[in-house]
Amino acid sequence: MFFDNVNEAPKDPILGLTDEFNKDKNPNKVNLAVGVYQDDNGLTTTFKSVIQAEKILLDMNIPKSYKPIDGDKEFLSKSIEMVLGEKILDNNQSYPIALNTPGGTGALKLASEFLNIFSSKSTVWFSNPTWPNHKPIFEASGFKTNGYEYFDKEKNIVAFENMIASIKKIPAGDIILLHGCCHNPTGCDLSDDQWEEISSVIKNNDIITICDFAYQGLGDGIDEDASGVRILSEKLDDVFICSSYSKNFGLYSERVGCLIYKSKDEIKSEKILSQLKKTARTIYSNPPAHGSEIVKIILNDEYLKKLWIKDLSILRNRIKEMRVSLLSNLTDLGCKKDFSFIVDQNGMFSFSGISTEDVKKLRSEYSIYIVDSGRVNIAGITSKNINYISESINKVI
Ligand code: LMR
């Protein structure tokens, strides 16, 4: 007999809540846990630009043979341009390489497996708090993990002085994971000056950098949100960027992501690409194609690209409107907690400061699902459920 001693694994802190939500019979139930955008009718509809690209793709009748291990060349160069800026490919001081990965998580896993081959003794440092899947991804590759200070809970801002002080203590050769924009879970990002300062500390201390960049375009805009990533990649000799098309193209289930590595040495970049391909081959062999073909069609077509930028701005603006409405509702209700920070946070999430105990009450008494840490997906709030959500929050806290 085998496997008799296998215990049940704990539920995933984010996706596990969607399972619970789906079973909940309360007609007023609201899922504010998983980072998926919903429109004002509570639906995750496909972007107009994606629907049009999908029709074009169907007519193209592309063979379903394997993609190269690193993915489609044109998709990769468009991805590099989108993340690092259009001028990057003309810059002969910079040699970015990229691999199309199954989602942003695939990019993180590929980076983690690669780094564990070439730098297995390093500890990986995450912001405190961070996305709950970061630690498990890197620990499953064999790394030790630790945290650097990031968030000031009292003031609801980045605790920048403490962050710098704790990054300065990271030993040379260790690995730091930064969030490129729309920090998950806090929604609090770094200014350009702060990115400059962080880059200098990382460079002086010889730390290996990975930047998780899953929300480009959800904060202030495609180029605006890439500002930190571009500062990092300009300042540092080596940087890994894990980007995702789940949120900014709404291609969640298609699993489209990209791992970009950039160095100032062309030969080194090519060697690293060859090793990353070898590693990818052992995890997923080669990437799925449907989603990346859609992205390629959109980014290569002027009309579709404009339509996509509009699609994305509708989404971003609705999230910002919901932040304002939630704050004004809570204020009108005379809520005893000051939630004014909600309107200053960036991207889909708000780290609400609601205690785990109150999160559980919201779930059991009102069927409002938010992550135990108090992270609220603002993109799940609509003009129809906002009163229910505000009143329920006001009652429990
Ligand atoms: C989230 O943080 O909710 C999203 O990134 C979805 C996920 O995979 O956890």
Coordinates of C-alpha atoms and ligand atoms in Angstrom, one line a residue:
M1 CA 0.0 0.0 0.0
F2 CA 1.2 3.5 -0.8
F3 CA 0.3 7.0 0.2
D4 CA -1.6 6.0 3.4
N5 CA 0.1 8.8 5.3
V6 CA -0.6 11.6 3.0
N7 CA -2.4 14.4 4.8
E8 CA -4.9 16.8 3.2
A9 CA -3.1 20.0 2.0
P10 CA -4.4 23.3 3.3
K11 CA -6.7 25.2 1.0
D12 CA -5.0 27.9 -1.2
P13 CA -5.4 31.2 0.6
I14 CA -6.8 32.9 -2.5
L15 CA -8.1 30.3 -5.0
G16 CA -9.4 28.1 -2.1
L17 CA -11.8 31.0 -1.2
T18 CA -13.3 30.9 -4.7
D19 CA -14.2 27.2 -4.1
E20 CA -15.9 28.2 -0.9
F21 CA -17.6 31.1 -2.7
N22 CA -19.0 28.9 -5.4
K23 CA -20.6 26.6 -2.8
D24 CA -22.2 29.5 -0.9
K25 CA -26.0 29.7 -1.5
N26 CA -26.4 33.3 -0.3
P27 CA -27.8 35.4 -3.2
N28 CA -26.0 38.5 -1.9
K29 CA -22.6 36.7 -1.9
V30 CA -19.6 38.8 -3.2
N31 CA -16.2 37.5 -4.2
L32 CA -13.6 40.2 -3.4
A33 CA -10.8 37.6 -2.9
V34 CA -9.2 36.5 -6.2
G35 CA -7.6 39.2 -8.4
V36 CA -9.9 39.0 -11.3
Y37 CA -11.6 42.0 -12.8
Q38 CA -15.4 42.2 -12.9
D39 CA -17.4 44.8 -14.8
D40 CA -20.2 46.8 -13.2
N41 CA -22.6 43.8 -13.7
G42 CA -20.2 41.6 -11.8
L43 CA -19.1 39.8 -15.0
T44 CA -15.6 39.0 -16.2
T45 CA -16.2 39.7 -19.9
T46 CA -13.6 39.3 -22.6
F47 CA -12.0 42.5 -23.8
K48 CA -13.4 43.8 -27.2
S49 CA -9.9 43.9 -28.6
V50 CA -9.4 40.2 -27.6
I51 CA -12.7 39.1 -29.2
Q52 CA -11.7 40.7 -32.5
A53 CA -8.2 39.3 -32.3
E54 CA -9.6 35.8 -31.6
K55 CA -11.8 36.0 -34.7
I56 CA -8.7 36.9 -36.8
L57 CA -6.8 34.1 -35.2
L58 CA -9.5 31.6 -36.0
D59 CA -9.5 32.6 -39.7
M60 CA -5.7 32.3 -39.8
N61 CA -6.0 28.6 -39.1
I62 CA -2.5 28.4 -37.7
P63 CA -1.1 24.9 -37.3
K64 CA -1.2 23.6 -33.8
S65 CA 2.4 22.2 -33.9
Y66 CA 4.7 22.9 -30.9
K67 CA 6.0 26.4 -30.4
P68 CA 9.8 26.8 -29.8
I69 CA 10.7 26.3 -26.2
D70 CA 11.1 30.1 -25.7
G71 CA 8.0 30.9 -27.7
D72 CA 7.1 32.9 -30.8
K73 CA 9.9 35.5 -31.7
E74 CA 7.5 38.3 -32.6
F75 CA 5.4 37.8 -29.4
L76 CA 8.7 38.0 -27.4
S77 CA 10.0 41.1 -29.0
K78 CA 6.6 42.9 -28.5
S79 CA 6.6 41.7 -24.9
I80 CA 10.1 43.1 -24.3
E81 CA 9.0 46.4 -25.9
M82 CA 5.9 46.6 -23.8
V83 CA 7.8 46.0 -20.5
L84 CA 11.1 47.7 -21.1
G85 CA 9.9 50.4 -23.6
E86 CA 10.1 50.8 -27.3
K87 CA 13.7 52.1 -27.4
I88 CA 15.1 49.0 -25.7
L89 CA 15.6 47.0 -28.8
D90 CA 17.6 49.8 -30.5
N91 CA 19.9 50.1 -27.4
N92 CA 23.2 48.3 -28.0
Q93 CA 24.1 48.6 -24.3
S94 CA 21.3 46.3 -23.3
Y95 CA 20.6 42.7 -24.3
P96 CA 17.2 41.5 -23.1
I97 CA 16.1 38.0 -23.8
A98 CA 12.6 36.5 -23.1
L99 CA 10.6 33.3 -22.8
N100 CA 6.9 33.0 -23.2
T101 CA 5.7 31.2 -20.0
P102 CA 2.4 29.7 -18.8
G103 CA 1.2 32.9 -17.0
G104 CA 3.2 35.1 -14.6
T105 CA 3.3 32.2 -12.2
G106 CA 5.1 30.1 -14.9
A107 CA 7.6 32.9 -15.2
L108 CA 8.3 33.0 -11.5
K109 CA 8.6 29.2 -11.4
L110 CA 11.0 29.2 -14.3
A111 CA 13.2 32.0 -12.7
S112 CA 13.1 30.1 -9.4
E113 CA 14.2 26.8 -10.9
F114 CA 16.9 28.4 -13.0
L115 CA 18.2 30.4 -10.0
N116 CA 18.2 27.3 -7.8
I117 CA 20.5 25.6 -10.3
F118 CA 23.0 28.5 -10.4
S119 CA 22.6 30.1 -7.0
S120 CA 21.0 27.5 -4.7
K121 CA 22.6 28.8 -1.5
S122 CA 21.0 32.2 -1.9
T123 CA 18.0 33.2 0.3
V124 CA 15.1 34.7 -1.4
W125 CA 13.7 37.9 0.2
F126 CA 10.1 39.0 -0.2
S127 CA 8.3 42.2 0.8
N128 CA 6.4 41.9 4.0
P129 CA 3.6 41.3 3.1
T130 CA 3.6 39.7 -0.3
W131 CA 1.5 37.6 -2.6
P132 CA 0.9 34.3 -0.7
N133 CA 2.1 32.2 -3.6
H134 CA 5.6 33.7 -3.7
K135 CA 7.1 31.8 -0.8
P136 CA 5.7 28.4 -1.8
I137 CA 7.0 28.8 -5.4
F138 CA 10.6 29.5 -4.3
E139 CA 10.6 27.1 -1.3
A140 CA 9.4 24.3 -3.6
S141 CA 12.5 24.9 -5.7
G142 CA 14.6 24.4 -2.6
F143 CA 15.3 28.0 -1.5
K144 CA 15.3 29.4 2.0
T145 CA 13.1 32.5 2.2
N146 CA 13.0 35.6 4.3
G147 CA 11.2 39.0 4.4
Y148 CA 12.2 42.7 4.1
E149 CA 10.1 45.5 5.6
Y150 CA 7.7 47.2 3.2
F151 CA 4.5 48.4 4.7
D152 CA 3.6 50.9 7.4
K153 CA 0.3 49.6 8.8
E154 CA -0.4 52.7 10.8
K155 CA 0.0 55.2 8.0
N156 CA -0.9 52.8 5.1
I157 CA 2.1 53.8 3.1
V158 CA 5.4 52.2 2.0
A159 CA 7.7 52.2 5.0
F160 CA 10.5 53.3 2.8
E161 CA 13.2 54.1 5.3
N162 CA 12.7 50.7 6.9
M163 CA 12.6 49.0 3.5
I164 CA 16.0 50.5 2.6
A165 CA 17.4 49.6 6.0
S166 CA 16.3 46.0 5.7
I167 CA 17.5 45.6 2.1
K168 CA 20.9 47.0 3.1
K169 CA 21.1 43.9 5.4
I170 CA 20.5 41.4 2.6
P171 CA 23.8 39.5 2.1
A172 CA 25.5 39.7 -1.3
G173 CA 24.4 37.0 -3.7
D174 CA 21.0 36.7 -2.1
I175 CA 17.8 37.2 -4.2
I176 CA 15.3 40.0 -3.8
L177 CA 11.8 39.9 -5.2
L178 CA 10.2 43.3 -5.9
H179 CA 6.7 44.1 -7.2
G180 CA 6.9 46.2 -10.4
C181 CA 3.6 48.1 -9.8
C182 CA 0.3 47.7 -8.1
H183 CA 1.9 46.0 -5.1
N184 CA 0.0 42.8 -4.2
P185 CA -1.5 42.9 -1.6
T186 CA -1.0 46.5 -0.3
G187 CA -1.6 48.6 -3.5
C188 CA 1.2 50.9 -2.3
D189 CA 4.0 51.5 -4.8
L190 CA 7.4 53.1 -4.9
S191 CA 8.0 56.6 -6.5
D192 CA 10.6 56.9 -9.3
D193 CA 13.1 58.4 -6.8
Q194 CA 12.5 55.5 -4.5
W195 CA 13.1 53.0 -7.4
E196 CA 16.4 54.8 -8.1
E197 CA 17.5 54.5 -4.5
I198 CA 16.5 50.8 -4.3
S199 CA 18.4 50.1 -7.5
S200 CA 21.6 51.7 -6.1
V201 CA 21.4 49.7 -2.8
I202 CA 20.8 46.5 -4.8
K203 CA 23.7 47.3 -7.1
N204 CA 26.1 48.2 -4.2
N205 CA 25.1 45.1 -2.3
D206 CA 25.3 42.7 -5.2
I207 CA 21.8 41.3 -4.8
I208 CA 20.1 39.3 -7.6
T209 CA 16.8 40.9 -8.6
I210 CA 13.5 39.5 -9.7
C211 CA 10.7 41.8 -10.4
D212 CA 7.1 40.4 -10.4
F213 CA 5.2 42.5 -12.9
A214 CA 1.7 41.1 -13.1
Y215 CA -0.4 44.3 -13.2
Q216 CA 1.1 46.5 -15.9
G217 CA -1.6 49.0 -17.0
L218 CA -3.8 48.5 -14.0
G219 CA -2.4 51.3 -12.0
D220 CA -1.8 54.5 -14.1
G221 CA -1.1 53.2 -17.6
I222 CA 1.1 50.9 -19.6
D223 CA 4.3 53.1 -19.7
E224 CA 3.5 54.9 -16.4
D225 CA 3.4 51.5 -14.5
A226 CA 6.6 50.3 -16.1
S227 CA 8.6 53.2 -14.8
G228 CA 10.1 51.2 -11.8
V229 CA 10.9 48.1 -13.9
R230 CA 12.7 50.3 -16.5
I231 CA 14.7 52.1 -13.8
L232 CA 15.8 48.7 -12.4
S233 CA 16.7 47.3 -15.8
E234 CA 18.7 50.4 -16.7
K235 CA 20.6 50.5 -13.4
L236 CA 21.3 46.9 -12.9
D237 CA 23.4 44.5 -14.9
D238 CA 21.2 41.5 -14.3
V239 CA 17.5 41.6 -13.7
F240 CA 14.7 39.0 -14.2
I241 CA 11.2 40.4 -14.9
C242 CA 8.1 38.1 -14.6
S243 CA 5.3 39.7 -16.6
S244 CA 1.7 38.5 -17.0
Y245 CA -1.1 39.1 -19.5
S246 CA -3.8 37.7 -17.2
K247 CA -5.1 41.0 -15.9
N248 CA -4.1 43.6 -18.6
F249 CA -5.5 41.5 -21.5
G250 CA -8.0 39.6 -19.3
L251 CA -6.4 36.4 -20.6
Y252 CA -6.4 34.6 -17.1
S253 CA -7.3 31.1 -18.3
E254 CA -5.1 31.2 -21.4
R255 CA -2.0 31.4 -19.2
V256 CA 0.1 34.0 -21.0
G257 CA 3.2 35.3 -19.3
C258 CA 6.8 36.2 -20.1
L259 CA 10.1 35.9 -18.3
I260 CA 12.5 38.6 -19.4
Y261 CA 16.1 38.7 -18.4
K262 CA 18.3 41.6 -19.2
S263 CA 22.1 42.1 -19.0
K264 CA 24.6 44.4 -20.6
D265 CA 26.5 41.5 -22.1
E266 CA 25.1 39.9 -25.3
I267 CA 27.0 36.6 -25.0
K268 CA 26.0 36.2 -21.3
S269 CA 22.3 36.9 -22.2
E270 CA 22.4 34.2 -24.9
K271 CA 24.0 31.7 -22.5
I272 CA 21.3 32.4 -19.9
L273 CA 18.6 32.0 -22.6
S274 CA 20.0 28.6 -23.5
Q275 CA 19.9 27.5 -19.8
L276 CA 16.4 28.9 -19.3
K277 CA 15.2 27.0 -22.3
K278 CA 16.8 23.8 -20.9
T279 CA 15.0 24.4 -17.6
A280 CA 11.7 25.3 -19.2
R281 CA 11.9 22.0 -21.2
T282 CA 11.9 20.1 -17.9
I283 CA 8.9 21.9 -16.5
Y284 CA 6.4 22.5 -19.3
S285 CA 8.4 21.8 -22.4
N286 CA 7.1 24.7 -24.5
P287 CA 4.4 27.4 -24.0
P288 CA 0.7 27.3 -24.9
A289 CA 0.0 29.3 -28.0
H290 CA -3.6 30.6 -28.2
G291 CA -3.2 33.5 -25.7
S292 CA 0.2 34.6 -26.9
E293 CA -1.1 34.7 -30.5
I294 CA -4.0 37.0 -29.4
V295 CA -1.5 39.3 -27.7
K296 CA 0.7 39.3 -30.8
I297 CA -2.2 40.1 -33.1
I298 CA -3.3 43.0 -30.9
L299 CA 0.2 44.5 -30.4
N300 CA 0.9 44.3 -34.1
D301 CA -2.2 46.0 -35.3
E302 CA -2.6 49.8 -34.8
Y303 CA -6.4 49.7 -34.6
L304 CA -6.6 46.7 -32.2
K305 CA -3.8 48.1 -30.0
K306 CA -5.8 51.4 -29.6
L307 CA -8.9 49.4 -28.8
W308 CA -7.0 47.4 -26.2
I309 CA -5.6 50.5 -24.6
K310 CA -9.2 51.8 -24.4
D311 CA -10.4 48.5 -23.0
L312 CA -7.7 48.7 -20.3
S313 CA -8.5 52.3 -19.4
I314 CA -12.2 51.4 -18.9
L315 CA -11.2 48.8 -16.5
R316 CA -8.6 51.0 -14.7
N317 CA -11.1 53.9 -14.4
R318 CA -13.8 51.7 -13.0
I319 CA -11.5 50.5 -10.3
K320 CA -10.6 54.1 -9.4
E321 CA -14.3 55.0 -9.3
M322 CA -15.1 52.1 -7.0
R323 CA -12.3 53.2 -4.6
V324 CA -13.9 56.7 -4.4
S325 CA -17.5 55.3 -4.0
L326 CA -16.4 52.8 -1.3
L327 CA -14.7 55.6 0.7
S328 CA -17.6 58.0 0.4
N329 CA -20.1 55.2 1.4
L330 CA -18.1 54.3 4.4
T331 CA -17.7 57.9 5.4
D332 CA -21.5 58.6 5.0
L333 CA -22.2 55.6 7.2
G334 CA -20.1 57.2 9.9
C335 CA -17.6 54.3 9.9
K336 CA -15.3 54.5 12.9
K337 CA -12.3 53.4 10.9
D338 CA -10.6 56.0 8.6
F339 CA -10.5 54.4 5.2
S340 CA -9.2 57.5 3.3
F341 CA -6.1 55.5 2.2
I342 CA -8.2 53.4 -0.2
V343 CA -8.2 56.1 -2.9
D344 CA -4.4 56.4 -2.8
Q345 CA -3.7 52.8 -3.4
N346 CA -2.9 51.5 -6.9
G347 CA -4.2 48.6 -9.0
M348 CA -6.8 46.0 -8.1
F349 CA -6.2 45.6 -4.4
S350 CA -6.7 47.5 -1.2
F351 CA -5.0 46.3 1.9
S352 CA -7.9 47.3 4.0
G353 CA -6.6 46.9 7.5
I354 CA -9.7 44.8 8.3
S355 CA -8.6 42.2 10.9
T356 CA -8.6 38.5 10.1
E357 CA -11.3 38.1 12.8
D358 CA -13.5 40.7 11.0
V359 CA -12.7 39.1 7.6
K360 CA -14.1 35.8 8.9
K361 CA -17.2 37.5 10.2
L362 CA -17.7 39.2 6.8
R363 CA -17.5 35.7 5.2
S364 CA -19.7 33.8 7.6
E365 CA -22.3 36.4 8.3
Y366 CA -22.5 38.3 5.0
S367 CA -20.9 35.9 2.4
I368 CA -18.4 38.6 1.5
Y369 CA -15.2 36.9 0.6
I370 CA -11.9 38.7 1.1
V371 CA -8.4 37.3 1.7
D372 CA -7.5 36.6 5.4
S373 CA -4.9 39.3 5.3
G374 CA -7.6 41.9 4.7
R375 CA -6.8 42.3 1.0
V376 CA -9.9 43.4 -0.9
N377 CA -10.2 43.1 -4.7
I378 CA -11.7 46.5 -5.5
A379 CA -12.4 45.3 -9.0
G380 CA -15.1 43.0 -7.6
I381 CA -17.1 46.0 -6.3
T382 CA -20.0 47.2 -8.4
S383 CA -22.6 49.9 -8.2
K384 CA -25.1 47.1 -7.3
N385 CA -23.2 45.5 -4.4
I386 CA -21.4 48.6 -3.0
N387 CA -24.1 49.5 -0.5
Y388 CA -24.2 45.9 0.8
I389 CA -20.4 45.8 1.1
S390 CA -20.1 49.1 2.8
E391 CA -22.9 48.4 5.3
S392 CA -21.5 45.0 6.1
I393 CA -18.0 46.3 6.6
N394 CA -19.4 49.1 8.8
K395 CA -21.3 46.5 10.9
V396 CA -18.4 44.2 11.5
I397 CA -15.6 46.6 12.4
Ligands
LMR1 C1 -4.4 37.2 -7.0 O1 -3.4 37.6 -6.3 O2 -5.5 37.1 -6.5 C2 -4.1 36.7 -8.4 O3 -2.8 36.9 -8.7 C3 -4.6 35.4 -8.7 C4 -3.8 34.3 -8.0 O4 -3.3 33.4 -8.8 O5 -3.6 34.3 -6.8

